[in-house]
Structures are given as C-alpha cells and as structure tokens.
PDB file of C-alpha atoms in Angstrom:
ATOM      1  CA  MET A 980       0.748  48.425   3.745  1.00  0.00           C
ATOM      2  CA  PHE A 981       0.072  44.952   2.425  1.00  0.00           C
ATOM      3  CA  PHE A 982      -2.012  42.391   4.276  1.00  0.00           C
ATOM      4  CA  ARG A 983      -1.743  38.652   3.783  1.00  0.00           C
ATOM      5  CA  LYS A 984      -4.934  37.100   2.519  1.00  0.00           C
ATOM      6  CA  ARG A 985      -6.668  35.180   5.268  1.00  0.00           C
ATOM      7  CA  SER A 986      -7.109  31.455   4.660  1.00  0.00           C
ATOM      8  CA  SER A 987     -10.671  30.274   4.090  1.00  0.00           C
ATOM      9  CA  PHE A 988     -10.037  27.077   6.015  1.00  0.00           C
ATOM     10  CA  SER A 989      -8.787  25.760   9.314  1.00  0.00           C
ATOM     11  CA  GLU A 990      -6.017  23.164   9.306  1.00  0.00           C
ATOM     12  CA  GLN A 991      -7.777  21.430  12.202  1.00  0.00           C
ATOM     13  CA  ASP A 992     -11.008  21.122  10.206  1.00  0.00           C
ATOM     14  CA  LEU A 993     -10.616  18.599   7.395  1.00  0.00           C
ATOM     15  CA  ASP A 994     -13.992  19.466   5.916  1.00  0.00           C
ATOM     16  CA  SER A 995     -12.982  23.097   5.468  1.00  0.00           C
ATOM     17  CA  VAL A 996      -9.628  22.034   3.992  1.00  0.00           C
ATOM     18  CA  LEU A 997     -11.412  19.857   1.441  1.00  0.00           C
ATOM     19  CA  THR A 998     -13.816  22.656   0.560  1.00  0.00           C
ATOM     20  CA  ALA A 999     -10.900  25.024  -0.007  1.00  0.00           C
ATOM     21  CA  CYS A1000      -9.152  22.414  -2.129  1.00  0.00           C
ATOM     22  CA  LEU A1001     -12.252  22.118  -4.294  1.00  0.00           C
ATOM     23  CA  ALA A1002     -12.121  25.886  -4.722  1.00  0.00           C
ATOM     24  CA  GLY A1003      -8.590  25.526  -6.055  1.00  0.00           C
ATOM     25  CA  GLU A1004      -6.745  27.074  -3.114  1.00  0.00           C
ATOM     26  CA  ALA A1005      -3.091  26.031  -3.374  1.00  0.00           C
ATOM     27  CA  GLN A1006      -2.473  26.548   0.338  1.00  0.00           C
ATOM     28  CA  ALA A1007      -5.270  24.122   1.202  1.00  0.00           C
ATOM     29  CA  GLN A1008      -3.873  21.562  -1.230  1.00  0.00           C
ATOM     30  CA  ARG A1009      -0.458  21.852   0.406  1.00  0.00           C
ATOM     31  CA  THR A1010      -2.095  21.408   3.808  1.00  0.00           C
ATOM     32  CA  LEU A1011      -3.956  18.278   2.719  1.00  0.00           C
ATOM     33  CA  PHE A1012      -0.792  16.847   1.190  1.00  0.00           C
ATOM     34  CA  ARG A1013       1.205  17.523   4.363  1.00  0.00           C
ATOM     35  CA  GLN A1014      -1.438  16.056   6.671  1.00  0.00           C
ATOM     36  CA  PHE A1015      -1.773  12.776   4.772  1.00  0.00           C
ATOM     37  CA  TYR A1016       1.743  12.457   3.357  1.00  0.00           C
ATOM     38  CA  SER A1017       3.034   9.953   5.934  1.00  0.00           C
ATOM     39  CA  TYR A1018      -0.043   7.735   5.737  1.00  0.00           C
ATOM     40  CA  ALA A1019      -0.087   7.652   1.935  1.00  0.00           C
ATOM     41  CA  LYS A1020       3.674   7.078   1.814  1.00  0.00           C
ATOM     42  CA  SER A1021       3.363   4.054   4.121  1.00  0.00           C
ATOM     43  CA  VAL A1022       0.849   2.514   1.697  1.00  0.00           C
ATOM     44  CA  CYS A1023       3.063   3.280  -1.305  1.00  0.00           C
ATOM     45  CA  LEU A1024       6.088   1.647   0.298  1.00  0.00           C
ATOM     46  CA  ARG A1025       4.271  -1.679   0.542  1.00  0.00           C
ATOM     47  CA  TYR A1026       3.922  -1.810  -3.241  1.00  0.00           C
ATOM     48  CA  ALA A1027       7.096  -0.074  -4.411  1.00  0.00           C
ATOM     49  CA  ALA A1028      10.521  -1.589  -4.995  1.00  0.00           C
ATOM     50  CA  SER A1029      12.295   1.501  -3.665  1.00  0.00           C
ATOM     51  CA  ALA A1030      11.734   4.812  -1.899  1.00  0.00           C
ATOM     52  CA  GLU A1031      12.082   6.589  -5.239  1.00  0.00           C
ATOM     53  CA  GLU A1032       9.373   4.455  -6.819  1.00  0.00           C
ATOM     54  CA  ALA A1033       7.147   5.033  -3.792  1.00  0.00           C
ATOM     55  CA  GLU A1034       7.543   8.802  -4.235  1.00  0.00           C
ATOM     56  CA  GLU A1035       6.448   8.524  -7.871  1.00  0.00           C
ATOM     57  CA  VAL A1036       3.348   6.571  -6.888  1.00  0.00           C
ATOM     58  CA  LEU A1037       2.690   9.031  -4.062  1.00  0.00           C
ATOM     59  CA  ASN A1038       2.874  12.083  -6.322  1.00  0.00           C
ATOM     60  CA  ASP A1039       0.656  10.452  -8.944  1.00  0.00           C
ATOM     61  CA  SER A1040      -1.811   9.509  -6.201  1.00  0.00           C
ATOM     62  CA  PHE A1041      -2.167  13.040  -4.860  1.00  0.00           C
ATOM     63  CA  LEU A1042      -2.526  14.393  -8.381  1.00  0.00           C
ATOM     64  CA  LYS A1043      -5.497  12.050  -8.814  1.00  0.00           C
ATOM     65  CA  VAL A1044      -6.848  13.051  -5.400  1.00  0.00           C
ATOM     66  CA  PHE A1045      -7.027  16.710  -6.417  1.00  0.00           C
ATOM     67  CA  GLN A1046      -8.406  15.869  -9.861  1.00  0.00           C
ATOM     68  CA  ARG A1047     -11.149  13.640  -8.433  1.00  0.00           C
ATOM     69  CA  LEU A1048     -11.901  15.355  -5.144  1.00  0.00           C
ATOM     70  CA  HIS A1049     -15.329  16.344  -6.430  1.00  0.00           C
ATOM     71  CA  GLN A1050     -16.155  12.616  -6.527  1.00  0.00           C
ATOM     72  CA  TYR A1051     -15.409  12.079  -2.838  1.00  0.00           C
ATOM     73  CA  ASP A1052     -18.495  11.383  -0.729  1.00  0.00           C
ATOM     74  CA  ARG A1053     -17.992  13.044   2.648  1.00  0.00           C
ATOM     75  CA  ALA A1054     -20.297  10.528   4.268  1.00  0.00           C
ATOM     76  CA  TYR A1055     -17.298   8.189   4.213  1.00  0.00           C
ATOM     77  CA  ALA A1056     -13.850   8.490   5.765  1.00  0.00           C
ATOM     78  CA  PHE A1057     -11.428  10.479   3.635  1.00  0.00           C
ATOM     79  CA  LYS A1058      -8.520   8.229   4.625  1.00  0.00           C
ATOM     80  CA  GLY A1059     -10.295   5.182   3.159  1.00  0.00           C
ATOM     81  CA  TRP A1060     -10.972   7.029  -0.105  1.00  0.00           C
ATOM     82  CA  LEU A1061      -7.349   8.154  -0.269  1.00  0.00           C
ATOM     83  CA  ARG A1062      -6.129   4.619   0.436  1.00  0.00           C
ATOM     84  CA  ALA A1063      -8.162   3.240  -2.466  1.00  0.00           C
ATOM     85  CA  ILE A1064      -6.671   5.830  -4.837  1.00  0.00           C
ATOM     86  CA  VAL A1065      -3.128   5.076  -3.679  1.00  0.00           C
ATOM     87  CA  ILE A1066      -3.597   1.318  -4.119  1.00  0.00           C
ATOM     88  CA  ASN A1067      -5.134   1.728  -7.572  1.00  0.00           C
ATOM     89  CA  THR A1068      -2.320   4.075  -8.570  1.00  0.00           C
ATOM     90  CA  ALA A1069       0.254   1.552  -7.370  1.00  0.00           C
ATOM     91  CA  ILE A1070      -1.445  -1.161  -9.423  1.00  0.00           C
ATOM     92  CA  SER A1071      -1.432   1.072 -12.513  1.00  0.00           C
ATOM     93  CA  TYR A1072       2.257   1.769 -11.972  1.00  0.00           C
ATOM     94  CA  HIS A1073       2.868  -1.963 -11.618  1.00  0.00           C
ATOM     95  CA  ARG A1074       1.099  -2.692 -14.906  1.00  0.00           C
ATOM     96  CA  LYS A1075       3.038   0.028 -16.721  1.00  0.00           C
ATOM     97  CA  TYR A1076       6.548  -0.696 -15.497  1.00  0.00           C
ATOM     98  CA  HIS A1077       6.616  -4.329 -14.349  1.00  0.00           C
ATOM     99  CA  LYS A1078       5.710  -7.467 -16.252  1.00  0.00           C
ATOM    100  CA  LEU A1079       3.391  -9.849 -14.440  1.00  0.00           C
ATOM    101  CA  ASP A1080       4.624 -13.373 -13.835  1.00  0.00           C
ATOM    102  CA  THR A1081       2.427 -15.534 -16.057  1.00  0.00           C
ATOM    103  CA  VAL A1082       3.405 -18.893 -14.564  1.00  0.00           C
ATOM    104  CA  ALA A1083       0.210 -20.568 -13.353  1.00  0.00           C
ATOM    105  CA  GLY A1084      -0.263 -23.428 -10.899  1.00  0.00           C
ATOM    106  CA  LEU A1085       0.716 -24.032  -7.302  1.00  0.00           C
ATOM    107  CA  GLU A1086       4.169 -24.655  -5.922  1.00  0.00           C
ATOM    108  CA  ALA A1087       4.393 -28.276  -4.823  1.00  0.00           C
ATOM    109  CA  GLY A1088       5.584 -29.076  -1.352  1.00  0.00           C
ATOM    110  CA  MET A1089       5.660 -25.471  -0.124  1.00  0.00           C
ATOM    111  CA  ASP A1090       6.087 -24.987   3.616  1.00  0.00           C
ATOM    112  CA  ALA A1091       3.203 -22.635   4.428  1.00  0.00           C
ATOM    113  CA  THR A1092       3.592 -22.480   8.198  1.00  0.00           C
ATOM    114  CA  PHE A1093       5.407 -20.317  10.671  1.00  0.00           C
ATOM    115  CA  ASP A1094       5.466 -19.884  14.419  1.00  0.00           C
ATOM    116  CA  GLU A1095       3.222 -16.940  15.337  1.00  0.00           C
ATOM    117  CA  SER A1096       5.916 -15.719  17.708  1.00  0.00           C
ATOM    118  CA  VAL A1097       8.154 -15.077  14.701  1.00  0.00           C
ATOM    119  CA  VAL A1098       6.219 -12.116  13.400  1.00  0.00           C
ATOM    120  CA  ASP A1099       5.496 -10.864  16.906  1.00  0.00           C
ATOM    121  CA  ARG A1100       9.230 -10.497  17.473  1.00  0.00           C
ATOM    122  CA  ILE A1101      10.151  -8.911  14.143  1.00  0.00           C
ATOM    123  CA  ALA A1102       9.728  -5.179  13.637  1.00  0.00           C
ATOM    124  CA  ALA A1103       7.217  -4.084  11.012  1.00  0.00           C
ATOM    125  CA  GLU A1104       9.973  -2.113   9.288  1.00  0.00           C
ATOM    126  CA  GLU A1105      12.032  -5.285   8.847  1.00  0.00           C
ATOM    127  CA  ILE A1106       9.085  -7.168   7.365  1.00  0.00           C
ATOM    128  CA  LEU A1107       8.379  -4.248   5.022  1.00  0.00           C
ATOM    129  CA  ALA A1108      12.005  -4.256   3.877  1.00  0.00           C
ATOM    130  CA  MET A1109      11.684  -7.957   3.074  1.00  0.00           C
ATOM    131  CA  VAL A1110       8.423  -7.424   1.173  1.00  0.00           C
ATOM    132  CA  GLN A1111      10.150  -4.781  -0.960  1.00  0.00           C
ATOM    133  CA  GLN A1112      12.730  -7.375  -2.029  1.00  0.00           C
ATOM    134  CA  LEU A1113      10.062  -9.565  -3.619  1.00  0.00           C
ATOM    135  CA  PRO A1114       9.579  -9.508  -7.411  1.00  0.00           C
ATOM    136  CA  PRO A1115       7.111  -6.738  -8.380  1.00  0.00           C
ATOM    137  CA  SER A1116       4.182  -9.037  -9.172  1.00  0.00           C
ATOM    138  CA  HIS A1117       4.658 -11.098  -5.994  1.00  0.00           C
ATOM    139  CA  ARG A1118       5.028  -7.983  -3.848  1.00  0.00           C
ATOM    140  CA  THR A1119       1.822  -6.490  -5.242  1.00  0.00           C
ATOM    141  CA  VAL A1120      -0.234  -9.654  -4.790  1.00  0.00           C
ATOM    142  CA  PHE A1121       1.093 -10.269  -1.275  1.00  0.00           C
ATOM    143  CA  SER A1122       0.388  -6.695  -0.154  1.00  0.00           C
ATOM    144  CA  LEU A1123      -3.103  -6.640  -1.650  1.00  0.00           C
ATOM    145  CA  HIS A1124      -4.026  -9.953  -0.016  1.00  0.00           C
ATOM    146  CA  VAL A1125      -2.291  -9.819   3.380  1.00  0.00           C
ATOM    147  CA  VAL A1126      -2.154  -6.097   4.122  1.00  0.00           C
ATOM    148  CA  ASP A1127      -5.208  -4.712   2.355  1.00  0.00           C
ATOM    149  CA  GLY A1128      -7.466  -7.744   2.672  1.00  0.00           C
ATOM    150  CA  TYR A1129      -8.486  -8.346  -0.938  1.00  0.00           C
ATOM    151  CA  SER A1130      -9.413 -11.890  -1.901  1.00  0.00           C
ATOM    152  CA  LEU A1131      -7.336 -13.686  -4.516  1.00  0.00           C
ATOM    153  CA  ARG A1132     -10.310 -13.526  -6.888  1.00  0.00           C
ATOM    154  CA  GLU A1133     -10.580  -9.765  -6.418  1.00  0.00           C
ATOM    155  CA  ILE A1134      -6.848  -9.357  -6.997  1.00  0.00           C
ATOM    156  CA  ALA A1135      -7.080 -11.426 -10.175  1.00  0.00           C
ATOM    157  CA  ASP A1136      -9.780  -9.060 -11.439  1.00  0.00           C
ATOM    158  CA  MET A1137      -7.794  -5.969 -10.429  1.00  0.00           C
ATOM    159  CA  LEU A1138      -4.630  -7.199 -12.167  1.00  0.00           C
ATOM    160  CA  GLU A1139      -6.525  -8.630 -15.142  1.00  0.00           C
ATOM    161  CA  SER A1140      -5.112 -12.082 -14.485  1.00  0.00           C
ATOM    162  CA  ASN A1141      -6.506 -15.484 -13.522  1.00  0.00           C
ATOM    163  CA  GLU A1142      -6.935 -16.734  -9.979  1.00  0.00           C
ATOM    164  CA  ALA A1143      -4.525 -19.666 -10.396  1.00  0.00           C
ATOM    165  CA  THR A1144      -1.713 -17.323 -11.387  1.00  0.00           C
ATOM    166  CA  ILE A1145      -2.474 -14.951  -8.512  1.00  0.00           C
ATOM    167  CA  ARG A1146      -2.572 -17.823  -6.031  1.00  0.00           C
ATOM    168  CA  SER A1147       0.780 -19.082  -7.311  1.00  0.00           C
ATOM    169  CA  GLN A1148       2.311 -15.600  -6.982  1.00  0.00           C
ATOM    170  CA  PHE A1149       0.992 -15.242  -3.455  1.00  0.00           C
ATOM    171  CA  MET A1150       2.310 -18.604  -2.320  1.00  0.00           C
ATOM    172  CA  ARG A1151       5.698 -17.936  -3.914  1.00  0.00           C
ATOM    173  CA  ALA A1152       5.832 -14.568  -2.172  1.00  0.00           C
ATOM    174  CA  ARG A1153       4.960 -16.147   1.157  1.00  0.00           C
ATOM    175  CA  ARG A1154       7.540 -18.880   0.709  1.00  0.00           C
ATOM    176  CA  ARG A1155      10.236 -16.338  -0.215  1.00  0.00           C
ATOM    177  CA  LEU A1156       9.410 -14.234   2.849  1.00  0.00           C
ATOM    178  CA  GLN A1157       9.658 -17.317   5.023  1.00  0.00           C
ATOM    179  CA  GLU A1158      13.089 -18.030   3.555  1.00  0.00           C
ATOM    180  CA  MET A1159      14.230 -14.465   4.258  1.00  0.00           C
ATOM    181  CA  ILE A1160      12.921 -14.627   7.823  1.00  0.00           C
ATOM    182  CA  ARG A1161      14.676 -17.946   8.403  1.00  0.00           C
ATOM    183  CA  ALA A1162      17.932 -16.512   7.053  1.00  0.00           C
ATOM    184  CA  ALA A1163      17.672 -13.423   9.262  1.00  0.00           C
ATOM    185  CA  HIS A1164      16.372 -15.289  12.336  1.00  0.00           C
ATOM    186  CA  PRO A1165      17.587 -18.920  12.196  1.00  0.00           C
ATOM    187  CA  ASP A1166      16.347 -19.573  15.746  1.00  0.00           C
ATOM    188  CA  PHE A1167      12.689 -19.379  14.649  1.00  0.00           C
ATOM    189  CA  ARG A1168      10.851 -22.644  14.006  1.00  0.00           C
ATOM    190  CA  PRO A1169       7.947 -23.018  11.508  1.00  0.00           C
ATOM    191  CA  ARG A1170       4.535 -23.532  13.082  1.00  0.00           C
ATOM    192  CA  GLU A1171       1.763 -21.025  12.253  1.00  0.00           C
ATOM    193  CA  ALA A1172       0.747 -19.368   8.983  1.00  0.00           C
ATOM    194  CA  LEU A1173       2.741 -16.284   8.059  1.00  0.00           C
ATOM    195  CA  GLU A1174      -0.214 -14.721   6.283  1.00  0.00           C
ATOM    196  CA  SER A1175      -2.099 -14.337   9.588  1.00  0.00           C
ATOM    197  CA  ALA A1176       0.551 -12.064  11.030  1.00  0.00           C
ATOM    198  CA  PRO A1177      -0.871  -8.858  12.504  1.00  0.00           C
ATOM    199  CA  VAL A1178       2.457  -7.103  12.011  1.00  0.00           C
ATOM    200  CA  PHE A1179       1.654  -6.546   8.338  1.00  0.00           C
ATOM    201  CA  THR A1180      -1.181  -4.174   9.174  1.00  0.00           C
ATOM    202  CA  LEU A1181       0.704  -0.866   8.942  1.00  0.00           C
ATOM    203  CA  ASN A1182      -2.186   1.582   9.084  1.00  0.00           C
TER     204      ASN A1182
END
C-alpha cells in the first residue's frame, strides 16, 4: 500500500509555504503561485499591452521570485517584495521589446485637468483598458508614476532616461487618457487633475 507524502507546510501559513519553497518543494511553489497569481497578474496588466504579454511578464516574475527567495527578508511584507519584482520585470521586458520615446520637452497647451467625478464614475477595468492602449513607453511611465507612486526622477533612473523625457511621456499619456475618456464619456467636463484619481490604485 502506498501512502502520499505529507506536505511540510500549511497553505494557510505563508511562512511555512516560503520555507518549503526554499527547500525546493514543487507543491509549495505551486501553492505560492496560486495564492499570489491574481495579485501579480493585476500588476502585470498595468504595464502590458495585452493579456498575452502580461502572462509572459508574470511567468518571468515568478521565476525570479523562486530564484531569489533566499534574498527575501521576512521582516517585510511578502506582497511588497513580490510587487517590486513584478514591476522590475515589467520594466526589463519594456526595455527589451519596446523602444523608448526619446522626444524630450513638454507638450505646449496641454489640458491637464479633469472633473474628479469623472474617475469616480468610471470602472477601474475601463481605465485599465484605456491605459493598455497607450504606447509602451507612455503606459510604463504613467503606471509607475500614478499607480505605483514613483517620482518622475526615480522613473528616469529606472528607465535610464532623463527627467524631461519622462515628464513629456507622462503628460502625453495623461492627455491621451483624457481624450479617450472624453470620447467614451462626452458628458464629462474637465475640472480636476486626472493623475489624482484614486481609481488607479488597483491593489
């Protein structure tokens, strides 16, 4: 009679799952992947041009998670550590497959305001769909700045660019999103800044 080997971890205990992953247990790795799949996928979708691209970034991210798990400090939240890996992986993917827009300088005469009620009345999924339609460089800069809270200077360093270029990409992205929102919801009137919209926080 054969007996199934008992797991050395509890699915309800993240610490034990991580310990088992470090020991190379495939079942624990599958458990960790399943538990954080939806969260990591939501981050990937903000940077990817399609669901297929998001899956590539997601798979690469989890590969790095398992390769670098020994570097994770358990004094900090695992979700935050995972998020950083996913974002960095998305940036690496962006550098490899998409050319950065090198046009520097600000867009003259850009309308940078929107009524706050606009974003309150639009579903997060609709906003995300619009963000995915942006050019790769604009989408990445917008997501890093608005969703993940990085400063334009930090983004410039991360993307190995200059701050003027990053600022231009952000403002172009914001203007394009405003145009898409106006087209989809012509009854909205510009008033408050789009970048302050809480709807973009999809944690």
